[in-house]
Tab-separated table of C-alpha atoms in Angstrom:
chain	number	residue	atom	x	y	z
A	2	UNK	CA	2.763	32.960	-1.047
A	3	UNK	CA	1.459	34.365	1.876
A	4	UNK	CA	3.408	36.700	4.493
A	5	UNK	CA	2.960	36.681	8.547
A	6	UNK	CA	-0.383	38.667	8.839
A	7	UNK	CA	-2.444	37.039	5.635
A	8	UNK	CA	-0.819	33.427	6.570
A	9	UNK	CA	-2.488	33.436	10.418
A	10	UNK	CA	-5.458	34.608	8.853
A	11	UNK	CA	-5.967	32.157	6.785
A	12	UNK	CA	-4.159	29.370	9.498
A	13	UNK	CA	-4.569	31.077	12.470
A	14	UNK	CA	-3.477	28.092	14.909
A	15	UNK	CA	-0.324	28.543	12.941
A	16	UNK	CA	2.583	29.474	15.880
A	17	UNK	CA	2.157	33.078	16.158
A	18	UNK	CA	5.989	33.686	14.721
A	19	UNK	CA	5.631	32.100	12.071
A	20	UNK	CA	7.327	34.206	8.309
A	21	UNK	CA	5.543	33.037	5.001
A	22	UNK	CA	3.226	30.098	4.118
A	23	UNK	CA	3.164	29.249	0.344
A	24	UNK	CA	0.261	27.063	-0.745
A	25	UNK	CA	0.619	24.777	-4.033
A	26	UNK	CA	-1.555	21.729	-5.385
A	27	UNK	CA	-0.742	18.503	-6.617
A	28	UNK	CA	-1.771	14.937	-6.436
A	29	UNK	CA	-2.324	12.184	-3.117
A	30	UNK	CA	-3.051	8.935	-3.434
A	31	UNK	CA	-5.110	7.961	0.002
A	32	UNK	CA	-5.125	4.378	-0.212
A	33	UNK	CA	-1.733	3.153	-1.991
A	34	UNK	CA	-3.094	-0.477	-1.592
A	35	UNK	CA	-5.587	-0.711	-3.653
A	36	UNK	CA	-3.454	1.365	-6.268
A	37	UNK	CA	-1.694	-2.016	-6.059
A	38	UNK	CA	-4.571	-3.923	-6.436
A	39	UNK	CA	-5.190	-2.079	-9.677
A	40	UNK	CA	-2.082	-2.149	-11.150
A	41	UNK	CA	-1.653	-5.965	-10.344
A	42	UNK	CA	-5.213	-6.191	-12.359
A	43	UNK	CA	-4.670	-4.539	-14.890
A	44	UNK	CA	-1.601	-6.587	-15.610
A	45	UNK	CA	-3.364	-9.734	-15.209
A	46	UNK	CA	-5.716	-8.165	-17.859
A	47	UNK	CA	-3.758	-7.890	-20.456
A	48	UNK	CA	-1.960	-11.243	-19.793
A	49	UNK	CA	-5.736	-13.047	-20.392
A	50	UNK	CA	-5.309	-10.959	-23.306
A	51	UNK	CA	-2.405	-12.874	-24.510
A	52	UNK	CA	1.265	-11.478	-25.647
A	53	UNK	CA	3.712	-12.855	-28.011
A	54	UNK	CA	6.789	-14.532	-26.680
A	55	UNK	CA	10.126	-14.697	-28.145
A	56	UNK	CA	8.788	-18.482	-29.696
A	57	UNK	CA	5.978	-16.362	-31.148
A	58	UNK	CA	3.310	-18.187	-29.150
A	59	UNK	CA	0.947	-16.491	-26.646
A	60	UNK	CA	2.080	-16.267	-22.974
A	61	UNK	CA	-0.362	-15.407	-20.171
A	62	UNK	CA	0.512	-12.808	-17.183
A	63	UNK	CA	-0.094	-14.153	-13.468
A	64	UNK	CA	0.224	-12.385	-10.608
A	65	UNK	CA	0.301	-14.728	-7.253
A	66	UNK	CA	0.218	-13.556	-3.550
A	67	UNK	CA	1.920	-14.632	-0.483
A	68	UNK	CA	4.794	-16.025	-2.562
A	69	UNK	CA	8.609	-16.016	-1.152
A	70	UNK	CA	11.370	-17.224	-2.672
A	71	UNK	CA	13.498	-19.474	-1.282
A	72	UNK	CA	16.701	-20.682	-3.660
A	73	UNK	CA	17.818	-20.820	-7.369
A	74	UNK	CA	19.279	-23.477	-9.165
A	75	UNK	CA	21.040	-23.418	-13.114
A	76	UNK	CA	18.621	-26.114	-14.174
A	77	UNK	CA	17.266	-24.313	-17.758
A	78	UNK	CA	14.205	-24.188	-19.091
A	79	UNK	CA	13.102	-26.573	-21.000
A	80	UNK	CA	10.907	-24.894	-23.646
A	81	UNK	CA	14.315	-22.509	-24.487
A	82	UNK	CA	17.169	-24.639	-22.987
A	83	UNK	CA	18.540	-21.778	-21.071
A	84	UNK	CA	17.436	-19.677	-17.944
A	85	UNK	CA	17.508	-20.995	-14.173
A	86	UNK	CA	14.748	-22.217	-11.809
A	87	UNK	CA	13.616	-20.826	-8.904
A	88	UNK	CA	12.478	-22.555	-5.901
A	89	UNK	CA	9.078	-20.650	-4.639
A	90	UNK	CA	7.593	-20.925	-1.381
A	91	UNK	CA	3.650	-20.481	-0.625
A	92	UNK	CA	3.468	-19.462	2.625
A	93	UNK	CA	-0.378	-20.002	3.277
A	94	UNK	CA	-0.210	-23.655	2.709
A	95	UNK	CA	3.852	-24.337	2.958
A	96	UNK	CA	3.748	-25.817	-0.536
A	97	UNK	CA	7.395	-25.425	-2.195
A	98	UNK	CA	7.274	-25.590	-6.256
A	99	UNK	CA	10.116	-24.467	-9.025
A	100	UNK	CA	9.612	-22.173	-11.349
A	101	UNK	CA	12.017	-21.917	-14.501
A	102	UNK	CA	12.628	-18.291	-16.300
A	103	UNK	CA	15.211	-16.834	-18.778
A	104	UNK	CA	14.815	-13.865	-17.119
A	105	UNK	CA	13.927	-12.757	-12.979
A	106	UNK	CA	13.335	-9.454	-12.075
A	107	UNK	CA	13.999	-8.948	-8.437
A	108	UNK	CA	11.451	-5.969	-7.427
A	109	UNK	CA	11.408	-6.601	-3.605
A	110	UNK	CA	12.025	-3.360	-2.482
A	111	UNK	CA	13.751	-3.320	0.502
A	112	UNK	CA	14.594	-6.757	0.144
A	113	UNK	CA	16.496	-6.835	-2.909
A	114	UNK	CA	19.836	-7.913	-1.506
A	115	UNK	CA	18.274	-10.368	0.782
A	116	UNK	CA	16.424	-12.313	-2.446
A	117	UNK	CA	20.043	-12.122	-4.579
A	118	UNK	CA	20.986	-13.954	-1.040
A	119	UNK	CA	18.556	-16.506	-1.997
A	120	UNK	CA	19.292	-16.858	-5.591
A	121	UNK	CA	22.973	-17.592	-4.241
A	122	UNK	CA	24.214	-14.353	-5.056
A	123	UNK	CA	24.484	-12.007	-2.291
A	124	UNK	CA	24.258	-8.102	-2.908
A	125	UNK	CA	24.784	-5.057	-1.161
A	126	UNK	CA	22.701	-2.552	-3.481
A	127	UNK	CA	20.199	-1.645	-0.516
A	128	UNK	CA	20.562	0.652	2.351
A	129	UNK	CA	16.946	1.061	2.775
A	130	UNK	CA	15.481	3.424	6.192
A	131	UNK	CA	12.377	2.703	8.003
A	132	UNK	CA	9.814	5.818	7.896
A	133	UNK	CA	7.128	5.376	10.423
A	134	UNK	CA	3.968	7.535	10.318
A	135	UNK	CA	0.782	8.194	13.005
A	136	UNK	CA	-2.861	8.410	12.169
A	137	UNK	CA	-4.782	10.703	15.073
A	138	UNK	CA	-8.607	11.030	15.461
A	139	UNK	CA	-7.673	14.513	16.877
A	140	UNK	CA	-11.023	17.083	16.048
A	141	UNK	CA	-9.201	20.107	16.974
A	142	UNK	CA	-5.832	19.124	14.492
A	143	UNK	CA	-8.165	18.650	11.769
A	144	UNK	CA	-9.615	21.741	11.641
A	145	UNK	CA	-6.408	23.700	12.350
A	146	UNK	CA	-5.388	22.250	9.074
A	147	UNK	CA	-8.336	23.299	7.259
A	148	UNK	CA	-8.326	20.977	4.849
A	149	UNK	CA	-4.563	21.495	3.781
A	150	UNK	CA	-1.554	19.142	4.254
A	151	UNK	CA	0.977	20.694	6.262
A	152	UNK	CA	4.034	20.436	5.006
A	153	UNK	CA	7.842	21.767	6.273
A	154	UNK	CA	10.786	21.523	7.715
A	155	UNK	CA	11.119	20.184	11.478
A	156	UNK	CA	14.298	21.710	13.817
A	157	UNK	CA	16.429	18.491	12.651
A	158	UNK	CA	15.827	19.469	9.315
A	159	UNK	CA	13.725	16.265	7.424
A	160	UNK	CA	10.712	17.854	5.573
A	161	UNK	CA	7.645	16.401	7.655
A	162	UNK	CA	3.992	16.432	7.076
A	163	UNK	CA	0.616	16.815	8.398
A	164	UNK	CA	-1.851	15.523	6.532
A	165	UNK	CA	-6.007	15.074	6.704
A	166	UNK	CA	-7.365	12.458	5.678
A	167	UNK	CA	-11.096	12.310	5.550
A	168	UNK	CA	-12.122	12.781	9.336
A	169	UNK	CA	-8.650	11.352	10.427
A	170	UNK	CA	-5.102	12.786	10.689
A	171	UNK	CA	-1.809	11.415	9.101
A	172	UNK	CA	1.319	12.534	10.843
A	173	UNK	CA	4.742	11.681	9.662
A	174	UNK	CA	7.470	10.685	8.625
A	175	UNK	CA	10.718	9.521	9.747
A	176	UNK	CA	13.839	8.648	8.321
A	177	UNK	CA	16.054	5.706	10.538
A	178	UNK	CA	18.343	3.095	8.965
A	179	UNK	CA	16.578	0.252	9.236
A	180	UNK	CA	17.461	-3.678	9.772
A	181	UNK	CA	15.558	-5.929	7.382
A	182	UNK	CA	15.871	-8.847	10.062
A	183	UNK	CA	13.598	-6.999	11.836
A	184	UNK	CA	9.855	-5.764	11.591
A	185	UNK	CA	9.566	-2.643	10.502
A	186	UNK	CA	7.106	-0.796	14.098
A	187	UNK	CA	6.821	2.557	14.924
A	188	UNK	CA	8.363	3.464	18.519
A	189	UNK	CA	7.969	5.529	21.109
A	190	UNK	CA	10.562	7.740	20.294
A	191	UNK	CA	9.036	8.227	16.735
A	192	UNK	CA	5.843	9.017	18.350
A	193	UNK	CA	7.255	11.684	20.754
A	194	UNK	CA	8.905	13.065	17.631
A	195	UNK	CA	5.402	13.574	15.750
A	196	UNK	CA	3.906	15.081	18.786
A	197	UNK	CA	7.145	17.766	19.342
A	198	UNK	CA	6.749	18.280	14.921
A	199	UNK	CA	3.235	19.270	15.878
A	200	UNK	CA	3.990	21.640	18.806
A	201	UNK	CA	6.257	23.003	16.108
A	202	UNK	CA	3.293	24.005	14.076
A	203	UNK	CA	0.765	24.470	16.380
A	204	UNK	CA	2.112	24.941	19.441
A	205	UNK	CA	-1.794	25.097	21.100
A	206	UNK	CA	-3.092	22.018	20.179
A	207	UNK	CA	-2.009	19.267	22.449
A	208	UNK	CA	-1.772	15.795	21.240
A	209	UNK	CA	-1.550	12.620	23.123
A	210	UNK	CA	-1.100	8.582	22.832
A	211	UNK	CA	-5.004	8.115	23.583
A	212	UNK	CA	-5.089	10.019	20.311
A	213	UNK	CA	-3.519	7.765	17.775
A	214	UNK	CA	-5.878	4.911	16.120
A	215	UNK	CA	-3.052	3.143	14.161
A	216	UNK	CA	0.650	3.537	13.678
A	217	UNK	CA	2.370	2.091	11.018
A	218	UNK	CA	5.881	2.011	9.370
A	219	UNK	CA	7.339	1.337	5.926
A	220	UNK	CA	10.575	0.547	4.616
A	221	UNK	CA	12.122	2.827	1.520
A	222	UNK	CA	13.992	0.471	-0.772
A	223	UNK	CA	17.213	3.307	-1.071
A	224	UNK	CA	20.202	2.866	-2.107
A	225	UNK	CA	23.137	1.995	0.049
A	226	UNK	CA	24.603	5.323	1.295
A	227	UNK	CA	27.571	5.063	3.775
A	228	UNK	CA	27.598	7.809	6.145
A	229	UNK	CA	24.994	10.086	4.134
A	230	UNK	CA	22.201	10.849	6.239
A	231	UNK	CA	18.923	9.079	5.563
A	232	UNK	CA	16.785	12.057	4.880
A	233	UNK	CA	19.543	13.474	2.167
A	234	UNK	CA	19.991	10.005	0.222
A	235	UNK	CA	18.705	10.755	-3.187
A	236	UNK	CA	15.376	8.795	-3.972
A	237	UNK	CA	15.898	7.696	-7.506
A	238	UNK	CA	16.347	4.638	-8.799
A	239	UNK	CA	19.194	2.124	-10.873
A	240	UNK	CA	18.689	-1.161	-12.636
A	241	UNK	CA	21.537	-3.836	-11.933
A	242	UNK	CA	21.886	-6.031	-14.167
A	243	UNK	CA	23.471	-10.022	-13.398
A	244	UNK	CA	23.890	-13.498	-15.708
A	245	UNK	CA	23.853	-16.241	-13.417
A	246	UNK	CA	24.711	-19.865	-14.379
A	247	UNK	CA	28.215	-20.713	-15.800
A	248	UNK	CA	30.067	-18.298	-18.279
A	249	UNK	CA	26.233	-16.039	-18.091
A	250	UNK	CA	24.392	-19.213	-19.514
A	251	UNK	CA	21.883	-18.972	-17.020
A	252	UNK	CA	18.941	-16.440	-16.099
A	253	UNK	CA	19.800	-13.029	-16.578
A	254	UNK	CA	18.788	-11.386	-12.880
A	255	UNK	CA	17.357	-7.814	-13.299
A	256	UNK	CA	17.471	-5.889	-9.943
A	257	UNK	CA	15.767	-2.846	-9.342
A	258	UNK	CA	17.634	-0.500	-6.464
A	259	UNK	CA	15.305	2.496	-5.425
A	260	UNK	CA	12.224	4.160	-6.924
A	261	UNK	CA	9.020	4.803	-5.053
A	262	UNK	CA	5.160	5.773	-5.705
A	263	UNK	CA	6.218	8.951	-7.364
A	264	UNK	CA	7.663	7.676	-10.377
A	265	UNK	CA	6.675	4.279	-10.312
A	266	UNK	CA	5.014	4.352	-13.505
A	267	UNK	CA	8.190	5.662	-15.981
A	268	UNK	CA	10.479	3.286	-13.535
A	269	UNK	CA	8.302	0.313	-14.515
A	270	UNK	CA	8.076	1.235	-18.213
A	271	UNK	CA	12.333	1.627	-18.040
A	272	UNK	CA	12.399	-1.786	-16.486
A	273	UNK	CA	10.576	-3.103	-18.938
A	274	UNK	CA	12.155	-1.793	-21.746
A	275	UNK	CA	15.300	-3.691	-20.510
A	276	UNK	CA	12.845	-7.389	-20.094
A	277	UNK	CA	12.063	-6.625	-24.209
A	278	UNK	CA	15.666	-6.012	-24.942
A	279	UNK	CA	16.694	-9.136	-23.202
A	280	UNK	CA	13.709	-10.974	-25.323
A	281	UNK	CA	14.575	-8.734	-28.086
A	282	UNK	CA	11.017	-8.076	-28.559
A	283	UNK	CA	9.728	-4.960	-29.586
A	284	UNK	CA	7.819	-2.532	-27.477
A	285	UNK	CA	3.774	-2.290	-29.123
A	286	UNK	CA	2.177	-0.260	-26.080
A	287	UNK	CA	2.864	2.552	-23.846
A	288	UNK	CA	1.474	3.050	-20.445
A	289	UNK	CA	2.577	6.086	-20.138
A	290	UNK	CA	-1.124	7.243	-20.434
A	291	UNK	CA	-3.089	4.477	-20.027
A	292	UNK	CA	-5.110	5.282	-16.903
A	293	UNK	CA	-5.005	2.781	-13.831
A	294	UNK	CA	-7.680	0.244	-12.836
A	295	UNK	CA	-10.493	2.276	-11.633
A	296	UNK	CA	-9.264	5.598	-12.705
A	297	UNK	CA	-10.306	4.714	-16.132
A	298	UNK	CA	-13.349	6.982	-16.660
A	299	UNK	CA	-14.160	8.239	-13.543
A	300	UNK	CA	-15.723	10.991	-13.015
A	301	UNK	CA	-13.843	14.456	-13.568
A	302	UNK	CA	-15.696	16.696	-10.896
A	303	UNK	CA	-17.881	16.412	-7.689
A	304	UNK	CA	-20.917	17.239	-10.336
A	305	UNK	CA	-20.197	14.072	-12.298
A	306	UNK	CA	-19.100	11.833	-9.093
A	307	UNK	CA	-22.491	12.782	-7.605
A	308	UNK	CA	-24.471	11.590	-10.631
A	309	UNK	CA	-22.299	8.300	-10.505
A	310	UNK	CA	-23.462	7.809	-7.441
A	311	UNK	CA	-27.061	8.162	-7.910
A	312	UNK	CA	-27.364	5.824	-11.021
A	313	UNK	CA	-25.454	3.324	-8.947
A	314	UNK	CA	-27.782	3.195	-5.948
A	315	UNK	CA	-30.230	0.658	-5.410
A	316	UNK	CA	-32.833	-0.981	-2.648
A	317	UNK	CA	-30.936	-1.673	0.538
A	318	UNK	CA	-27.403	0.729	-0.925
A	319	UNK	CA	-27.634	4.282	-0.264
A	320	UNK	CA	-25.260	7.085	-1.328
A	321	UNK	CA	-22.807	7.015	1.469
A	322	UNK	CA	-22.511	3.210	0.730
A	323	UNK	CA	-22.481	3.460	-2.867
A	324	UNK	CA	-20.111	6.462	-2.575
A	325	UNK	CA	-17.656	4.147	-0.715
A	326	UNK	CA	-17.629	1.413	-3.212
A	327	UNK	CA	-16.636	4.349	-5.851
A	328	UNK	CA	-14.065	5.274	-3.432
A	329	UNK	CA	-12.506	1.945	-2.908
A	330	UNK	CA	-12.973	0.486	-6.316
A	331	UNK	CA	-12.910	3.444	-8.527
A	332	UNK	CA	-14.983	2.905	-12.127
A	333	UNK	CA	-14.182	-0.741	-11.462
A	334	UNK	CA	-17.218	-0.659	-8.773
A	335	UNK	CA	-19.531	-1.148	-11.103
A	336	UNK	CA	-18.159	-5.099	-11.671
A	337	UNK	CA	-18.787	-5.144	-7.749
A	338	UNK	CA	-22.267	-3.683	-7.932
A	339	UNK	CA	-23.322	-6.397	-10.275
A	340	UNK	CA	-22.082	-9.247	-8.337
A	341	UNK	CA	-23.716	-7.403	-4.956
A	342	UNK	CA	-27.312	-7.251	-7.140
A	343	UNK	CA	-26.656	-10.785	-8.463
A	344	UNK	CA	-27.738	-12.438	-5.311
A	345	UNK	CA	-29.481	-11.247	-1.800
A	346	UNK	CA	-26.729	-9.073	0.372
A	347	UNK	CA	-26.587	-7.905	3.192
A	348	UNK	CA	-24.584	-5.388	5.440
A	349	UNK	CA	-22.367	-6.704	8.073
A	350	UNK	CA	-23.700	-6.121	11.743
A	351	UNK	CA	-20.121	-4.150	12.655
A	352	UNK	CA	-19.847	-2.005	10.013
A	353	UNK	CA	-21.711	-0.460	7.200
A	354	UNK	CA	-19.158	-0.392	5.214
A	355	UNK	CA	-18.891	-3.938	3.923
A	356	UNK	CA	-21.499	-6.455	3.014
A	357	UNK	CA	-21.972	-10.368	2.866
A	358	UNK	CA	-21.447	-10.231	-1.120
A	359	UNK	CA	-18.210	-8.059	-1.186
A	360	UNK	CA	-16.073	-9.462	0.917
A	361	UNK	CA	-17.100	-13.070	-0.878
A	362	UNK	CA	-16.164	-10.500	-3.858
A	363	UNK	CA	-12.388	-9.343	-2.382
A	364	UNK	CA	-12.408	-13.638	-1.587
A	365	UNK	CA	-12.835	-14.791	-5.292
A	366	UNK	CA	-11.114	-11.316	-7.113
A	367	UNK	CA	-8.658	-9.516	-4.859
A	368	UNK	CA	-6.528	-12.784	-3.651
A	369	UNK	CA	-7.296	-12.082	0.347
A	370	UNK	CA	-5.065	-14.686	2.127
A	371	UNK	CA	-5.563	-13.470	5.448
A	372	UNK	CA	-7.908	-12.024	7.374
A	373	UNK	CA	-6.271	-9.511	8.330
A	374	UNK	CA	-5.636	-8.709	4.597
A	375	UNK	CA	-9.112	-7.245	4.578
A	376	UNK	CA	-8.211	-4.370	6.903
A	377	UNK	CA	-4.936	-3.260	6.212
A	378	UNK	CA	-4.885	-3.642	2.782
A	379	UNK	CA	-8.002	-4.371	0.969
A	380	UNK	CA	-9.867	-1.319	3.271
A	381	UNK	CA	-9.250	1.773	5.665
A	382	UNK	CA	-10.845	0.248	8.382
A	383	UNK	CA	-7.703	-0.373	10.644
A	384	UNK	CA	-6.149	2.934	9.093
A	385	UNK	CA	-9.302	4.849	10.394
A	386	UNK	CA	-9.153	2.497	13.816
A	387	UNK	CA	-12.432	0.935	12.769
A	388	UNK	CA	-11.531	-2.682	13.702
A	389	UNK	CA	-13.134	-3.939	16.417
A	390	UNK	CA	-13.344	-7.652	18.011
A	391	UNK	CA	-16.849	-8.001	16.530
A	392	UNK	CA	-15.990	-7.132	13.512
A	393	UNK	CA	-13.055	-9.732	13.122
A	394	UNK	CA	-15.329	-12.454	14.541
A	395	UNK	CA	-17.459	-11.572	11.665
A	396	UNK	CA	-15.141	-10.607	9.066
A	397	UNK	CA	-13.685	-14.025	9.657
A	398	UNK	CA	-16.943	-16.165	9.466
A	399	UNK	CA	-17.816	-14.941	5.894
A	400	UNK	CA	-14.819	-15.596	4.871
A	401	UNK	CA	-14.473	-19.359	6.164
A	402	UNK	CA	-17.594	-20.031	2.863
A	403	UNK	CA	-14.910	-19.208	0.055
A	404	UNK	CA	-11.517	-19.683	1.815
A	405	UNK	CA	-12.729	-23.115	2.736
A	406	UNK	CA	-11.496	-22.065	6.719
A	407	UNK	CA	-13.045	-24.562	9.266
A	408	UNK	CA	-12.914	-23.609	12.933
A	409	UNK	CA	-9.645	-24.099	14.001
A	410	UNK	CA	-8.198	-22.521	10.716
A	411	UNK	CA	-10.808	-19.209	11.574
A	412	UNK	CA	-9.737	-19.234	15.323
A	413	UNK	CA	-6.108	-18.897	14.142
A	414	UNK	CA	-6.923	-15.896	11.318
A	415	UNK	CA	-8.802	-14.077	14.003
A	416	UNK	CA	-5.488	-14.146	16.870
A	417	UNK	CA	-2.975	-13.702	14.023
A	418	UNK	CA	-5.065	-10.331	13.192
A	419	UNK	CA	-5.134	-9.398	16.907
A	420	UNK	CA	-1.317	-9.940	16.473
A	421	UNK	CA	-0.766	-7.551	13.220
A	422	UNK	CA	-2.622	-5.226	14.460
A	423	UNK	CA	-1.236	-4.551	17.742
A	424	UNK	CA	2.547	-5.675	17.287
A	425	UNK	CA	2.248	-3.939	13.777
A	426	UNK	CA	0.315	-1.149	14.196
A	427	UNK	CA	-0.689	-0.455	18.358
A	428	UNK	CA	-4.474	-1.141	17.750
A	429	UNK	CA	-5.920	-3.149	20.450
A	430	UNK	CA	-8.877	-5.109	19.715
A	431	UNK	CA	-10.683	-8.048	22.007
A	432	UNK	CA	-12.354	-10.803	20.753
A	433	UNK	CA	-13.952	-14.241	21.702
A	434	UNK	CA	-13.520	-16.456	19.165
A	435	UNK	CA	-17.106	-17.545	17.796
């Protein structure tokens, strides 16, 4: 803890009235999608591995993008003669298939009541609220922060944040009922209330719109609450539990109401521990400490992440580019370093950040459906309002080799970018369509 005098000392663009600072440490996780990524790996993983089902033979884990679901019917499966099928959409090619299961597990966040909907039996579990956050390249924030996250109580009384990230700032977050019918945007209201949260803190440092590089807003999967305020509904989580099918002879329907990054990891393990007990199979591994994806021996210190880097660099990949394939992949860069050395590469022309060989890598390994995919959620690039017309022109014809895109289908991934990305996330880029 810190008291008036040693707190502007140490954050002297603090406002000049301010009491006490306290300063803790604990974990961040900068890039949440690619945690994903991992974890959806990882899985996969151990389903190649094979598992024992309740028939005792092996079973295989498969985790498939761009999937929606669109209806449930009580036809059983026919390996166990119970269950329900599901009636799956893929919403790259429009393809509808069924799917049979003795058991669903409806983890769709926000969107939990609006799948039951689907399945033909409508719930009101959710009462999820939209929290919408601003990324600034703003110098002068940055280095009022000095290197700390920011983090307190606005006037209205939701704890708020300011948060540096690399050479960009996150500012956030808000907490609005939100309606699932709609997108999820950040608006201009939100934005004035970031810039007023700032003037809270640092009342010097003036922030405007030709500041922020990308917006973008989430929706927590809460609980229903009634009248309780968002930013006071509690953010744990329940599992409801549903047989569907006459007299419960169908699918048993887990749903999962609430949970979030935090405790993701005991939530899964809980949920799971209810999918055994269903199967009546026994639990034979924790995850509990398993680490994730790339976090699996990587380096402890700065020491140890330098010398990573240096036995990873090669002709034409210097630190800063081998340093960013640590950073995106984790351990699990060095899989990407051998397919980069496998063949000739080379850097794009827009960024040095990705080559030819890795995005045909993220094409083949990280299920990329659209090109926009590659910015918002396979990189930082449109977090760090990197994306530029150029670089979705080129993005997009590397990508047309292993998605099998011809023009018309590249023309369309480039404008439906454009869209996301401005609609989404108020970045403007202009392209002509090569």
């Amino acid at each position: 803890f810190r008291t008036h005098k040693a707190a502007l000392e140490e954050l002297p663009a603090l406002r000049p009235d301010v009491k006490y600072t306290a300063t803790y440490f604990d974990a961040s996780v900068h890039n949440p999608e690619r945690l994903t990524l991992d974890v959806l790996q990882d899985g996969e993983k151990a389903g190649r591995a094979g598992f024992a089902g309740t028939s005792g033979q092996g079973a295989t884990a498969r985790a498939s993008n761009y999937l929606s679901l669109q209806s449930m019917s009580s036809a059983p499966n026919p390996g166990t003669g119970k269950g329900g099928t599901v009636r799956l959409r893929d919403e790259l090619t429009g393809e509808e298939f069924d799917f049979t299961a003795d058991i669903i597990v409806n983890t769709t966040g926000a969107w939990v009541d609006l799948t039951n909907e689907a399945m033909g039996a409508a719930s009101s579990f959710m009462g999820g609220t939209k929290g919408s956050h601003i990324v600034l390249d703003h110098p002068g924030l940055l280095a009022a922060c000095r290197g700390r996250e920011i983090f307190f109580e606005h006037t209205d009384g939701r704890i708020v944040l300011i948060y540096p990230m690399g050479d960009r700032v996150l500012v956030g977050t808000t907490d609005v009922d939100a309606d699932m019918a709609e997108d999820a945007i950040c608006t201009d209201g939100e934005i004035q209330y970031f810039f007023d949260l700032i003037g809270h803190v640092f009342p010097s440092i003036n922030v405007t719109a030709d500041d922020i590089v990308y917006t973008f807003s989430g929706v927590r999967p809460l609980p229903s609450h009634d009248a309780t305020q968002p930013g006071f509904v509690s953010r744990d989580y329940r599992i409801e539990r549903r047989a569907s099918g006459d007299k419960g002879s169908g699918a048993v329907v887990l749903s999962l109401v609430g949970g979030k990054w935090t405790t993701f990891r005991a939530l899964a393990e809980h949920l799971t521990n209810d999918v055994l007990a269903e199967l009546g199979v026994q639990r034979k591994v924790s995850t509990a400490q398993l680490p994730i994806g790339g976090g699996a021996g990587f380096p402890a210190d700065e020491a140890g992440e330098q010398k990573w880097i240096k036995a990873h660099m090669a002709a034409g990949r210097d630190a800063d580019r081998t340093a960013g394939l640590l950073t995106r992949y984790g351990t699990r860069a060095e899989a990407v370093i051998e397919y980069l050395d496998a063949e000739p590469d080379q850097p794009l022309r827009s960024t040095r950040e990705l080559s030819v060989r890795e995005l045909e890598f993220m094409a083949a390994n990280e299920q990329v459906g659209h090109l926009v995919d590659v910015f918002i959620r396979r990189t930082s690039l449109a977090f760090r309002g990197l994306v530029t017309g150029e670089l979705l022109n080129e993005v997009a014809e590397v990508l047309s080799g292993p998605l099998k895109w011809d023009a018309a289908t590249r023309a369309a991934e480039i404008k439906h970018a454009q869209d996301v990305l401005q609609r989404l996330h108020r970045v403007e880029t202009h392209s002509l369509v090569s």
